[in-house]
Amino acid sequence: MSVRLPGPGVLTAWLAATVPAPLVVYDWTHRWEEDQPVSTALWWPVLAAPVLAAVLAARQPRRPVAAVGVSTLVTTALFAASLAFFRWVVPLTGEARWGRAMLGGAALAVAGALIGYAVGGRLPRRAGPASRRGYLIGGLAVVFGALLAQSAVRLGAEDSTIGEPPREYGGVGPYATSASRFTAPAAGAYAIFALGFSPADPECRVTGDGSEVRTAEPVSVPPGGYGSDAAVYSWVATVRVPTPGAWTLDCRTDDPEASYVVGDVPQIRGAVGEMIHWPAGVIWLLGTVPGLLVVADTARRRRATCRLPR
C-alpha cells in the first residue's frame, strides 16, 4: 500500500483552523481589545498539530515507521507554514519564541501520530465511491473561504498596526474637528478615515489652492480601530498632496451622520500592509481556492469510480 497524503478537505480544515479562526474568534470575544497578541494566535496551530497528525497516521498503511514518520513530517510542514503566516504576513503585536513553538508543535505532532496509528489499527477501513456531499462541502468552503479571507486580511491589518494612533488634521462631518478643511503639515500621502456608514468607494476628493483636485485612492479592505475612544474610524482611502497647507475634503456618503477625517497613514507591519490594497476580488479568489480544490477532488474521484469495471 502507498503512503496517503492529506487531501484538499484536510488541508482546508487545517487552513481554516490555523489562519482565519484565531483572528475571527479573538475579534468576537475581545471586541474592545485594541490589538491581538501573537501568543493567542499561535496556540491554534500548536493545539491543532497533534489532531492533524493523528488523523493522518490513522489513514496510513499499517507500517509504524512510515505511518508515524510521514504523518509527523506533513504535519510539521503545515505547522511551519502557519507559523510563517503569523511571522511575516500578519505579524501581530507582542513577542513569541518561534523556535520553542516550532519544537513544541513538532513534539506534539509525534505524539499525535503515535496515538493516531494505535487507534487507526482498531478502526474498520471502508473504501467506497466518493459521495456527492463533497460538492456541497466544497461549495460551502468556497463561500466561507472568500468571507474569511477578507476578514483575516482586515483583522490582521488592524492588529499588526504599530505606533501611536494617527494624528488628525481635520475633516468633514459631525464628528470631524473642522468643517471640510484640514491642514497638511507636509507634502506626501495622508489617510482618510471614516466613521459611520461608508460606501465601498467614498469617492473622496481633495481641493487645494488654485482649485487643484486630488482624487483619493480607496483602500480595498478597510481596516478599522483607528482614532480615539470617542470616535473609532476605518481607513477607507489614501490621498497624496503635493504641497503643505490648507486643503478642502469632500467625500460621498449615504449616511448624514458619517464623518471623514484626514490623518497620518497607519504603519502596518508584514505583507498584510500591502494586501489591504489588493483588489477585493483577488483576496476573495484566494479564499475560494481550498473549496475549489475540494470540488475538483470530488469530481476526480467520482470519475475514477465510474471507470472501474463492474
PDB file of C-alpha atoms in Angstrom:
ATOM      1  CA  MET A   1       0.000   0.000   0.000  1.00  0.00           C
ATOM      2  CA  SER A   2       1.227   3.509  -0.832  1.00  0.00           C
ATOM      3  CA  VAL A   3       1.516   6.426   1.551  1.00  0.00           C
ATOM      4  CA  ARG A   4      -1.614   8.580   1.757  1.00  0.00           C
ATOM      5  CA  LEU A   5      -1.050  12.316   1.753  1.00  0.00           C
ATOM      6  CA  PRO A   6      -3.667  14.761   3.065  1.00  0.00           C
ATOM      7  CA  GLY A   7      -6.375  15.631   0.562  1.00  0.00           C
ATOM      8  CA  PRO A   8      -7.938  19.032  -0.125  1.00  0.00           C
ATOM      9  CA  GLY A   9     -10.509  18.529   2.630  1.00  0.00           C
ATOM     10  CA  VAL A  10      -7.867  18.000   5.299  1.00  0.00           C
ATOM     11  CA  LEU A  11      -5.806  20.936   4.036  1.00  0.00           C
ATOM     12  CA  THR A  12      -8.903  23.158   4.014  1.00  0.00           C
ATOM     13  CA  ALA A  13      -9.714  22.250   7.609  1.00  0.00           C
ATOM     14  CA  TRP A  14      -6.125  22.963   8.680  1.00  0.00           C
ATOM     15  CA  LEU A  15      -6.020  26.362   6.964  1.00  0.00           C
ATOM     16  CA  ALA A  16      -9.379  27.389   8.410  1.00  0.00           C
ATOM     17  CA  ALA A  17      -8.399  26.363  11.940  1.00  0.00           C
ATOM     18  CA  THR A  18      -4.961  27.992  11.985  1.00  0.00           C
ATOM     19  CA  VAL A  19      -5.205  31.148   9.837  1.00  0.00           C
ATOM     20  CA  PRO A  20      -8.573  32.986   9.989  1.00  0.00           C
ATOM     21  CA  ALA A  21     -10.012  31.245  13.064  1.00  0.00           C
ATOM     22  CA  PRO A  22      -7.565  32.804  15.608  1.00  0.00           C
ATOM     23  CA  LEU A  23      -8.246  36.289  14.235  1.00  0.00           C
ATOM     24  CA  VAL A  24     -12.027  35.975  13.899  1.00  0.00           C
ATOM     25  CA  VAL A  25     -12.641  34.278  17.254  1.00  0.00           C
ATOM     26  CA  TYR A  26     -10.467  36.802  19.054  1.00  0.00           C
ATOM     27  CA  ASP A  27     -12.410  39.630  17.448  1.00  0.00           C
ATOM     28  CA  TRP A  28     -15.720  38.094  18.537  1.00  0.00           C
ATOM     29  CA  THR A  29     -14.631  37.509  22.123  1.00  0.00           C
ATOM     30  CA  HIS A  30     -12.441  40.608  22.679  1.00  0.00           C
ATOM     31  CA  ARG A  31     -14.346  43.293  20.832  1.00  0.00           C
ATOM     32  CA  TRP A  32     -12.913  46.116  22.945  1.00  0.00           C
ATOM     33  CA  GLU A  33      -9.320  44.988  22.842  1.00  0.00           C
ATOM     34  CA  GLU A  34      -7.057  47.175  20.730  1.00  0.00           C
ATOM     35  CA  ASP A  35      -4.609  44.559  19.488  1.00  0.00           C
ATOM     36  CA  GLN A  36      -4.361  40.797  19.454  1.00  0.00           C
ATOM     37  CA  PRO A  37      -1.068  39.422  20.782  1.00  0.00           C
ATOM     38  CA  VAL A  38       0.674  36.838  18.654  1.00  0.00           C
ATOM     39  CA  SER A  39       0.700  34.346  21.538  1.00  0.00           C
ATOM     40  CA  THR A  40      -3.075  33.856  21.351  1.00  0.00           C
ATOM     41  CA  ALA A  41      -2.855  33.108  17.635  1.00  0.00           C
ATOM     42  CA  LEU A  42      -0.011  30.591  17.878  1.00  0.00           C
ATOM     43  CA  TRP A  43      -1.931  28.398  20.304  1.00  0.00           C
ATOM     44  CA  TRP A  44      -4.272  27.409  17.479  1.00  0.00           C
ATOM     45  CA  PRO A  45      -1.711  25.668  15.222  1.00  0.00           C
ATOM     46  CA  VAL A  46       0.101  24.264  18.277  1.00  0.00           C
ATOM     47  CA  LEU A  47      -3.050  22.553  19.546  1.00  0.00           C
ATOM     48  CA  ALA A  48      -4.173  21.567  16.042  1.00  0.00           C
ATOM     49  CA  ALA A  49      -0.863  19.829  15.217  1.00  0.00           C
ATOM     50  CA  PRO A  50      -1.447  16.581  17.222  1.00  0.00           C
ATOM     51  CA  VAL A  51      -5.008  16.358  15.894  1.00  0.00           C
ATOM     52  CA  LEU A  52      -3.849  16.563  12.283  1.00  0.00           C
ATOM     53  CA  ALA A  53      -1.013  14.103  12.879  1.00  0.00           C
ATOM     54  CA  ALA A  54      -3.418  11.614  14.480  1.00  0.00           C
ATOM     55  CA  VAL A  55      -5.860  11.851  11.564  1.00  0.00           C
ATOM     56  CA  LEU A  56      -3.093  11.336   9.006  1.00  0.00           C
ATOM     57  CA  ALA A  57      -1.495   8.440  10.900  1.00  0.00           C
ATOM     58  CA  ALA A  58      -4.824   6.644  11.225  1.00  0.00           C
ATOM     59  CA  ARG A  59      -5.197   6.680   7.426  1.00  0.00           C
ATOM     60  CA  GLN A  60      -1.681   5.387   6.646  1.00  0.00           C
ATOM     61  CA  PRO A  61      -0.695   1.799   5.789  1.00  0.00           C
ATOM     62  CA  ARG A  62      -0.069  -0.398   8.802  1.00  0.00           C
ATOM     63  CA  ARG A  63       3.683   0.163   8.873  1.00  0.00           C
ATOM     64  CA  PRO A  64       4.642   2.040  12.062  1.00  0.00           C
ATOM     65  CA  VAL A  65       7.719   3.859  10.799  1.00  0.00           C
ATOM     66  CA  ALA A  66       6.073   5.012   7.575  1.00  0.00           C
ATOM     67  CA  ALA A  67       2.790   5.980   9.256  1.00  0.00           C
ATOM     68  CA  VAL A  68       4.344   7.955  12.110  1.00  0.00           C
ATOM     69  CA  GLY A  69       7.155   9.426  10.007  1.00  0.00           C
ATOM     70  CA  VAL A  70       5.013  10.645   7.120  1.00  0.00           C
ATOM     71  CA  SER A  71       2.297  11.995   9.409  1.00  0.00           C
ATOM     72  CA  THR A  72       4.843  13.869  11.523  1.00  0.00           C
ATOM     73  CA  LEU A  73       6.668  15.348   8.520  1.00  0.00           C
ATOM     74  CA  VAL A  74       3.495  16.530   6.785  1.00  0.00           C
ATOM     75  CA  THR A  75       2.076  17.994   9.996  1.00  0.00           C
ATOM     76  CA  THR A  76       5.341  19.756  10.813  1.00  0.00           C
ATOM     77  CA  ALA A  77       5.473  21.280   7.318  1.00  0.00           C
ATOM     78  CA  LEU A  78       1.915  22.631   7.589  1.00  0.00           C
ATOM     79  CA  PHE A  79       2.599  23.808  11.136  1.00  0.00           C
ATOM     80  CA  ALA A  80       5.666  25.711   9.925  1.00  0.00           C
ATOM     81  CA  ALA A  81       3.571  27.343   7.184  1.00  0.00           C
ATOM     82  CA  SER A  82       1.025  28.558   9.742  1.00  0.00           C
ATOM     83  CA  LEU A  83       3.796  29.964  11.938  1.00  0.00           C
ATOM     84  CA  ALA A  84       5.293  31.704   8.905  1.00  0.00           C
ATOM     85  CA  PHE A  85       1.929  33.355   8.249  1.00  0.00           C
ATOM     86  CA  PHE A  86       1.971  34.984  11.698  1.00  0.00           C
ATOM     87  CA  ARG A  87       5.689  35.745  11.432  1.00  0.00           C
ATOM     88  CA  TRP A  88       5.779  37.557   8.088  1.00  0.00           C
ATOM     89  CA  VAL A  89       2.277  38.024   6.664  1.00  0.00           C
ATOM     90  CA  VAL A  90       0.319  39.056   9.780  1.00  0.00           C
ATOM     91  CA  PRO A  91       2.911  39.847  12.473  1.00  0.00           C
ATOM     92  CA  LEU A  92       0.683  40.619  15.430  1.00  0.00           C
ATOM     93  CA  THR A  93       1.718  42.583  18.491  1.00  0.00           C
ATOM     94  CA  GLY A  94       3.861  41.097  21.230  1.00  0.00           C
ATOM     95  CA  GLU A  95       6.752  38.678  21.055  1.00  0.00           C
ATOM     96  CA  ALA A  96       6.888  34.940  20.506  1.00  0.00           C
ATOM     97  CA  ARG A  97       9.566  32.309  20.977  1.00  0.00           C
ATOM     98  CA  TRP A  98       9.364  30.922  17.481  1.00  0.00           C
ATOM     99  CA  GLY A  99      11.972  28.220  17.992  1.00  0.00           C
ATOM    100  CA  ARG A 100      10.220  26.809  21.028  1.00  0.00           C
ATOM    101  CA  ALA A 101       6.865  26.997  19.267  1.00  0.00           C
ATOM    102  CA  MET A 102       8.264  25.029  16.332  1.00  0.00           C
ATOM    103  CA  LEU A 103       9.829  22.374  18.549  1.00  0.00           C
ATOM    104  CA  GLY A 104       6.683  22.122  20.676  1.00  0.00           C
ATOM    105  CA  GLY A 105       4.464  21.697  17.632  1.00  0.00           C
ATOM    106  CA  ALA A 106       6.761  19.015  16.199  1.00  0.00           C
ATOM    107  CA  ALA A 107       6.807  17.122  19.502  1.00  0.00           C
ATOM    108  CA  LEU A 108       3.018  17.228  19.713  1.00  0.00           C
ATOM    109  CA  ALA A 109       2.828  16.032  16.101  1.00  0.00           C
ATOM    110  CA  VAL A 110       4.907  12.952  17.008  1.00  0.00           C
ATOM    111  CA  ALA A 111       2.632  12.221  19.972  1.00  0.00           C
ATOM    112  CA  GLY A 112      -0.482  12.681  17.854  1.00  0.00           C
ATOM    113  CA  ALA A 113       0.897  10.420  15.116  1.00  0.00           C
ATOM    114  CA  LEU A 114       1.604   7.626  17.635  1.00  0.00           C
ATOM    115  CA  ILE A 115      -1.911   7.890  19.049  1.00  0.00           C
ATOM    116  CA  GLY A 116      -3.462   8.022  15.591  1.00  0.00           C
ATOM    117  CA  TYR A 117      -1.544   4.945  14.470  1.00  0.00           C
ATOM    118  CA  ALA A 118      -2.595   2.997  17.567  1.00  0.00           C
ATOM    119  CA  VAL A 119      -6.248   3.980  17.208  1.00  0.00           C
ATOM    120  CA  GLY A 120      -6.293   3.573  13.431  1.00  0.00           C
ATOM    121  CA  GLY A 121      -5.473  -0.108  13.675  1.00  0.00           C
ATOM    122  CA  ARG A 122      -8.753  -0.730  15.516  1.00  0.00           C
ATOM    123  CA  LEU A 123     -10.955   1.226  13.146  1.00  0.00           C
ATOM    124  CA  PRO A 124     -12.722  -0.516  10.259  1.00  0.00           C
ATOM    125  CA  ARG A 125     -11.455   0.554   6.842  1.00  0.00           C
ATOM    126  CA  ARG A 126     -14.098   1.192   4.247  1.00  0.00           C
ATOM    127  CA  ALA A 127     -13.365   2.003   0.640  1.00  0.00           C
ATOM    128  CA  GLY A 128     -16.365   3.394  -1.226  1.00  0.00           C
ATOM    129  CA  PRO A 129     -17.141   5.775  -4.049  1.00  0.00           C
ATOM    130  CA  ALA A 130     -16.834   9.490  -3.443  1.00  0.00           C
ATOM    131  CA  SER A 131     -20.079  10.946  -2.154  1.00  0.00           C
ATOM    132  CA  ARG A 132     -21.873  13.876  -3.768  1.00  0.00           C
ATOM    133  CA  ARG A 133     -21.640  15.562  -0.384  1.00  0.00           C
ATOM    134  CA  GLY A 134     -18.147  16.580  -1.436  1.00  0.00           C
ATOM    135  CA  TYR A 135     -19.702  19.082  -3.825  1.00  0.00           C
ATOM    136  CA  LEU A 136     -21.795  20.585  -1.022  1.00  0.00           C
ATOM    137  CA  ILE A 137     -18.839  20.749   1.356  1.00  0.00           C
ATOM    138  CA  GLY A 138     -16.661  22.270  -1.338  1.00  0.00           C
ATOM    139  CA  GLY A 139     -19.328  24.826  -2.241  1.00  0.00           C
ATOM    140  CA  LEU A 140     -19.698  25.905   1.383  1.00  0.00           C
ATOM    141  CA  ALA A 141     -15.909  26.122   1.679  1.00  0.00           C
ATOM    142  CA  VAL A 142     -15.833  28.408  -1.369  1.00  0.00           C
ATOM    143  CA  VAL A 143     -18.363  30.826   0.149  1.00  0.00           C
ATOM    144  CA  PHE A 144     -16.944  30.863   3.669  1.00  0.00           C
ATOM    145  CA  GLY A 145     -13.380  30.890   2.358  1.00  0.00           C
ATOM    146  CA  ALA A 146     -13.982  34.123   0.459  1.00  0.00           C
ATOM    147  CA  LEU A 147     -15.557  35.761   3.515  1.00  0.00           C
ATOM    148  CA  LEU A 148     -12.910  34.513   5.934  1.00  0.00           C
ATOM    149  CA  ALA A 149     -10.070  35.586   3.651  1.00  0.00           C
ATOM    150  CA  GLN A 150     -11.282  39.167   3.637  1.00  0.00           C
ATOM    151  CA  SER A 151     -11.880  39.092   7.406  1.00  0.00           C
ATOM    152  CA  ALA A 152      -8.395  37.673   8.012  1.00  0.00           C
ATOM    153  CA  VAL A 153      -6.794  40.458   5.967  1.00  0.00           C
ATOM    154  CA  ARG A 154      -8.836  43.175   7.674  1.00  0.00           C
ATOM    155  CA  LEU A 155      -8.344  41.917  11.226  1.00  0.00           C
ATOM    156  CA  GLY A 156      -4.704  41.089  10.577  1.00  0.00           C
ATOM    157  CA  ALA A 157      -4.060  44.635   9.375  1.00  0.00           C
ATOM    158  CA  GLU A 158      -5.806  46.109  12.401  1.00  0.00           C
ATOM    159  CA  ASP A 159      -3.801  44.064  14.880  1.00  0.00           C
ATOM    160  CA  SER A 160      -0.496  44.489  13.015  1.00  0.00           C
ATOM    161  CA  THR A 161      -0.632  48.295  13.130  1.00  0.00           C
ATOM    162  CA  ILE A 162       2.261  49.815  15.067  1.00  0.00           C
ATOM    163  CA  GLY A 163       2.848  53.208  16.629  1.00  0.00           C
ATOM    164  CA  GLU A 164       0.549  55.728  18.243  1.00  0.00           C
ATOM    165  CA  PRO A 165      -2.973  56.481  16.939  1.00  0.00           C
ATOM    166  CA  PRO A 166      -2.699  58.562  13.749  1.00  0.00           C
ATOM    167  CA  ARG A 167      -2.764  62.340  14.205  1.00  0.00           C
ATOM    168  CA  GLU A 168      -5.849  64.025  12.784  1.00  0.00           C
ATOM    169  CA  TYR A 169      -5.621  67.226  10.744  1.00  0.00           C
ATOM    170  CA  GLY A 170      -9.305  67.962  10.144  1.00  0.00           C
ATOM    171  CA  GLY A 171     -12.159  66.674   8.011  1.00  0.00           C
ATOM    172  CA  VAL A 172     -15.848  66.802   7.273  1.00  0.00           C
ATOM    173  CA  GLY A 173     -18.938  65.617   9.165  1.00  0.00           C
ATOM    174  CA  PRO A 174     -20.493  65.989  12.620  1.00  0.00           C
ATOM    175  CA  TYR A 175     -17.574  64.238  14.364  1.00  0.00           C
ATOM    176  CA  ALA A 176     -14.770  65.955  12.464  1.00  0.00           C
ATOM    177  CA  THR A 177     -12.584  68.582  14.087  1.00  0.00           C
ATOM    178  CA  SER A 178     -13.177  71.128  11.317  1.00  0.00           C
ATOM    179  CA  ALA A 179     -15.762  71.691   8.606  1.00  0.00           C
ATOM    180  CA  SER A 180     -14.356  70.258   5.375  1.00  0.00           C
ATOM    181  CA  ARG A 181     -10.912  71.742   5.973  1.00  0.00           C
ATOM    182  CA  PHE A 182      -7.606  70.250   7.018  1.00  0.00           C
ATOM    183  CA  THR A 183      -4.059  71.493   7.123  1.00  0.00           C
ATOM    184  CA  ALA A 184      -1.364  69.211   5.749  1.00  0.00           C
ATOM    185  CA  PRO A 185       1.937  69.810   7.567  1.00  0.00           C
ATOM    186  CA  ALA A 186       3.973  68.431   4.658  1.00  0.00           C
ATOM    187  CA  ALA A 187       3.646  67.068   1.163  1.00  0.00           C
ATOM    188  CA  GLY A 188       3.003  63.330   0.845  1.00  0.00           C
ATOM    189  CA  ALA A 189       0.408  60.647   1.497  1.00  0.00           C
ATOM    190  CA  TYR A 190      -2.405  61.026   4.042  1.00  0.00           C
ATOM    191  CA  ALA A 191      -5.070  58.582   5.155  1.00  0.00           C
ATOM    192  CA  ILE A 192      -8.790  59.314   5.056  1.00  0.00           C
ATOM    193  CA  PHE A 193     -10.665  57.712   7.944  1.00  0.00           C
ATOM    194  CA  ALA A 194     -14.440  57.170   8.049  1.00  0.00           C
ATOM    195  CA  LEU A 195     -16.888  56.965  10.944  1.00  0.00           C
ATOM    196  CA  GLY A 196     -20.394  55.685  10.263  1.00  0.00           C
ATOM    197  CA  PHE A 197     -21.711  54.059   7.114  1.00  0.00           C
ATOM    198  CA  SER A 198     -19.180  54.483   4.331  1.00  0.00           C
ATOM    199  CA  PRO A 199     -19.563  53.284   0.732  1.00  0.00           C
ATOM    200  CA  ALA A 200     -17.040  50.823  -0.638  1.00  0.00           C
ATOM    201  CA  ASP A 201     -15.547  53.767  -2.534  1.00  0.00           C
ATOM    202  CA  PRO A 202     -16.360  57.068  -0.766  1.00  0.00           C
ATOM    203  CA  GLU A 203     -15.046  58.987  -3.810  1.00  0.00           C
ATOM    204  CA  CYS A 204     -13.159  61.461  -1.660  1.00  0.00           C
ATOM    205  CA  ARG A 205     -11.656  64.482  -3.376  1.00  0.00           C
ATOM    206  CA  VAL A 206      -9.201  66.993  -2.021  1.00  0.00           C
ATOM    207  CA  THR A 207      -9.056  70.534  -3.383  1.00  0.00           C
ATOM    208  CA  GLY A 208      -6.259  72.991  -2.704  1.00  0.00           C
ATOM    209  CA  ASP A 209      -5.317  76.494  -3.708  1.00  0.00           C
ATOM    210  CA  GLY A 210      -5.888  77.133  -7.387  1.00  0.00           C
ATOM    211  CA  SER A 211      -8.768  74.594  -7.454  1.00  0.00           C
ATOM    212  CA  GLU A 212      -6.314  71.721  -7.805  1.00  0.00           C
ATOM    213  CA  VAL A 213      -8.204  68.461  -7.274  1.00  0.00           C
ATOM    214  CA  ARG A 214      -6.667  65.291  -5.911  1.00  0.00           C
ATOM    215  CA  THR A 215      -8.732  62.093  -6.023  1.00  0.00           C
ATOM    216  CA  ALA A 216      -8.191  59.678  -3.141  1.00  0.00           C
ATOM    217  CA  GLU A 217      -7.350  56.032  -3.784  1.00  0.00           C
ATOM    218  CA  PRO A 218      -9.772  53.741  -1.912  1.00  0.00           C
ATOM    219  CA  VAL A 219      -8.440  51.018   0.389  1.00  0.00           C
ATOM    220  CA  SER A 220      -9.839  47.716  -0.920  1.00  0.00           C
ATOM    221  CA  VAL A 221     -10.135  46.066   2.514  1.00  0.00           C
ATOM    222  CA  PRO A 222     -10.525  48.934   5.022  1.00  0.00           C
ATOM    223  CA  PRO A 223      -9.059  48.096   8.439  1.00  0.00           C
ATOM    224  CA  GLY A 224     -10.652  49.702  11.473  1.00  0.00           C
ATOM    225  CA  GLY A 225      -9.867  50.555  15.061  1.00  0.00           C
ATOM    226  CA  TYR A 226      -8.184  53.905  14.428  1.00  0.00           C
ATOM    227  CA  GLY A 227      -8.943  57.145  16.217  1.00  0.00           C
ATOM    228  CA  SER A 228      -9.699  57.664  19.896  1.00  0.00           C
ATOM    229  CA  ASP A 229     -12.103  56.286  22.496  1.00  0.00           C
ATOM    230  CA  ALA A 230     -14.664  58.911  21.481  1.00  0.00           C
ATOM    231  CA  ALA A 231     -14.640  58.007  17.777  1.00  0.00           C
ATOM    232  CA  VAL A 232     -13.184  54.893  16.148  1.00  0.00           C
ATOM    233  CA  TYR A 233     -12.526  55.194  12.434  1.00  0.00           C
ATOM    234  CA  SER A 234     -11.807  52.903   9.497  1.00  0.00           C
ATOM    235  CA  TRP A 235      -9.070  53.638   6.963  1.00  0.00           C
ATOM    236  CA  VAL A 236     -11.022  53.917   3.692  1.00  0.00           C
ATOM    237  CA  ALA A 237      -8.774  55.853   1.300  1.00  0.00           C
ATOM    238  CA  THR A 238      -5.392  57.487   0.767  1.00  0.00           C
ATOM    239  CA  VAL A 239      -4.698  60.853  -0.845  1.00  0.00           C
ATOM    240  CA  ARG A 240      -1.408  62.459  -1.845  1.00  0.00           C
ATOM    241  CA  VAL A 241      -0.962  66.213  -1.639  1.00  0.00           C
ATOM    242  CA  PRO A 242       1.907  67.930  -3.490  1.00  0.00           C
ATOM    243  CA  THR A 243       2.406  70.769  -1.038  1.00  0.00           C
ATOM    244  CA  PRO A 244       1.723  71.542   2.621  1.00  0.00           C
ATOM    245  CA  GLY A 245      -1.040  73.943   3.550  1.00  0.00           C
ATOM    246  CA  ALA A 246      -4.833  74.155   3.737  1.00  0.00           C
ATOM    247  CA  TRP A 247      -6.949  71.720   1.709  1.00  0.00           C
ATOM    248  CA  THR A 248     -10.673  71.017   1.390  1.00  0.00           C
ATOM    249  CA  LEU A 249     -12.061  67.480   1.749  1.00  0.00           C
ATOM    250  CA  ASP A 250     -15.248  66.254   0.061  1.00  0.00           C
ATOM    251  CA  CYS A 251     -16.499  62.637   0.298  1.00  0.00           C
ATOM    252  CA  ARG A 252     -19.663  60.901  -0.896  1.00  0.00           C
ATOM    253  CA  THR A 253     -21.816  59.327   1.819  1.00  0.00           C
ATOM    254  CA  ASP A 254     -25.235  57.745   2.252  1.00  0.00           C
ATOM    255  CA  ASP A 255     -25.355  58.455   5.972  1.00  0.00           C
ATOM    256  CA  PRO A 256     -25.807  62.025   7.268  1.00  0.00           C
ATOM    257  CA  GLU A 257     -24.018  61.025  10.491  1.00  0.00           C
ATOM    258  CA  ALA A 258     -20.886  59.830   8.673  1.00  0.00           C
ATOM    259  CA  SER A 259     -17.667  61.743   9.214  1.00  0.00           C
ATOM    260  CA  TYR A 260     -14.343  61.711   7.394  1.00  0.00           C
ATOM    261  CA  VAL A 261     -11.061  62.925   8.827  1.00  0.00           C
ATOM    262  CA  VAL A 262      -7.574  63.181   7.364  1.00  0.00           C
ATOM    263  CA  GLY A 263      -4.630  61.822   9.334  1.00  0.00           C
ATOM    264  CA  ASP A 264      -1.275  60.112   9.125  1.00  0.00           C
ATOM    265  CA  VAL A 265      -1.097  56.883   7.147  1.00  0.00           C
ATOM    266  CA  PRO A 266      -1.120  53.914   9.585  1.00  0.00           C
ATOM    267  CA  GLN A 267       2.070  51.874   9.744  1.00  0.00           C
ATOM    268  CA  ILE A 268       1.183  48.195   9.290  1.00  0.00           C
ATOM    269  CA  ARG A 269       3.828  45.512   9.636  1.00  0.00           C
ATOM    270  CA  GLY A 270       4.128  42.483   7.378  1.00  0.00           C
ATOM    271  CA  ALA A 271       2.742  41.646   3.956  1.00  0.00           C
ATOM    272  CA  VAL A 272      -0.822  42.354   5.132  1.00  0.00           C
ATOM    273  CA  GLY A 273       0.043  46.059   4.920  1.00  0.00           C
ATOM    274  CA  GLU A 274       0.140  45.634   1.133  1.00  0.00           C
ATOM    275  CA  MET A 275      -2.679  43.111   0.895  1.00  0.00           C
ATOM    276  CA  ILE A 276      -5.305  45.617   2.070  1.00  0.00           C
ATOM    277  CA  HIS A 277      -4.644  47.496  -1.176  1.00  0.00           C
ATOM    278  CA  TRP A 278      -5.088  44.437  -3.408  1.00  0.00           C
ATOM    279  CA  PRO A 279      -8.363  44.256  -5.379  1.00  0.00           C
ATOM    280  CA  ALA A 280     -11.001  42.657  -3.173  1.00  0.00           C
ATOM    281  CA  GLY A 281     -11.714  40.107  -5.901  1.00  0.00           C
ATOM    282  CA  VAL A 282      -8.152  38.781  -5.669  1.00  0.00           C
ATOM    283  CA  ILE A 283      -8.491  38.231  -1.915  1.00  0.00           C
ATOM    284  CA  TRP A 284     -11.866  36.518  -2.395  1.00  0.00           C
ATOM    285  CA  LEU A 285     -10.344  34.294  -5.081  1.00  0.00           C
ATOM    286  CA  LEU A 286      -7.520  33.239  -2.772  1.00  0.00           C
ATOM    287  CA  GLY A 287     -10.082  32.317  -0.143  1.00  0.00           C
ATOM    288  CA  THR A 288     -12.051  30.167  -2.585  1.00  0.00           C
ATOM    289  CA  VAL A 289      -9.059  28.054  -3.679  1.00  0.00           C
ATOM    290  CA  PRO A 290      -9.357  25.394  -0.915  1.00  0.00           C
ATOM    291  CA  GLY A 291     -13.080  24.902  -1.606  1.00  0.00           C
ATOM    292  CA  LEU A 292     -12.493  24.692  -5.354  1.00  0.00           C
ATOM    293  CA  LEU A 293      -9.866  22.013  -4.743  1.00  0.00           C
ATOM    294  CA  VAL A 294     -12.390  20.013  -2.696  1.00  0.00           C
ATOM    295  CA  VAL A 295     -14.909  20.208  -5.540  1.00  0.00           C
ATOM    296  CA  ALA A 296     -12.279  19.230  -8.132  1.00  0.00           C
ATOM    297  CA  ASP A 297     -11.064  16.308  -5.991  1.00  0.00           C
ATOM    298  CA  THR A 298     -14.630  15.052  -5.534  1.00  0.00           C
ATOM    299  CA  ALA A 299     -15.220  15.182  -9.290  1.00  0.00           C
ATOM    300  CA  ARG A 300     -11.940  13.359  -9.966  1.00  0.00           C
ATOM    301  CA  ARG A 301     -12.678  10.541  -7.530  1.00  0.00           C
ATOM    302  CA  ARG A 302     -16.208  10.094  -8.830  1.00  0.00           C
ATOM    303  CA  ARG A 303     -14.937   9.849 -12.402  1.00  0.00           C
ATOM    304  CA  ALA A 304     -12.349   7.278 -11.321  1.00  0.00           C
ATOM    305  CA  THR A 305     -15.088   5.241  -9.607  1.00  0.00           C
ATOM    306  CA  CYS A 306     -17.269   5.282 -12.709  1.00  0.00           C
ATOM    307  CA  ARG A 307     -14.402   3.905 -14.839  1.00  0.00           C
ATOM    308  CA  LEU A 308     -13.916   0.850 -12.623  1.00  0.00           C
ATOM    309  CA  PRO A 309     -15.179  -2.440 -14.112  1.00  0.00           C
ATOM    310  CA  ARG A 310     -18.450  -3.598 -12.701  1.00  0.00           C
TER     311      ARG A 310
END
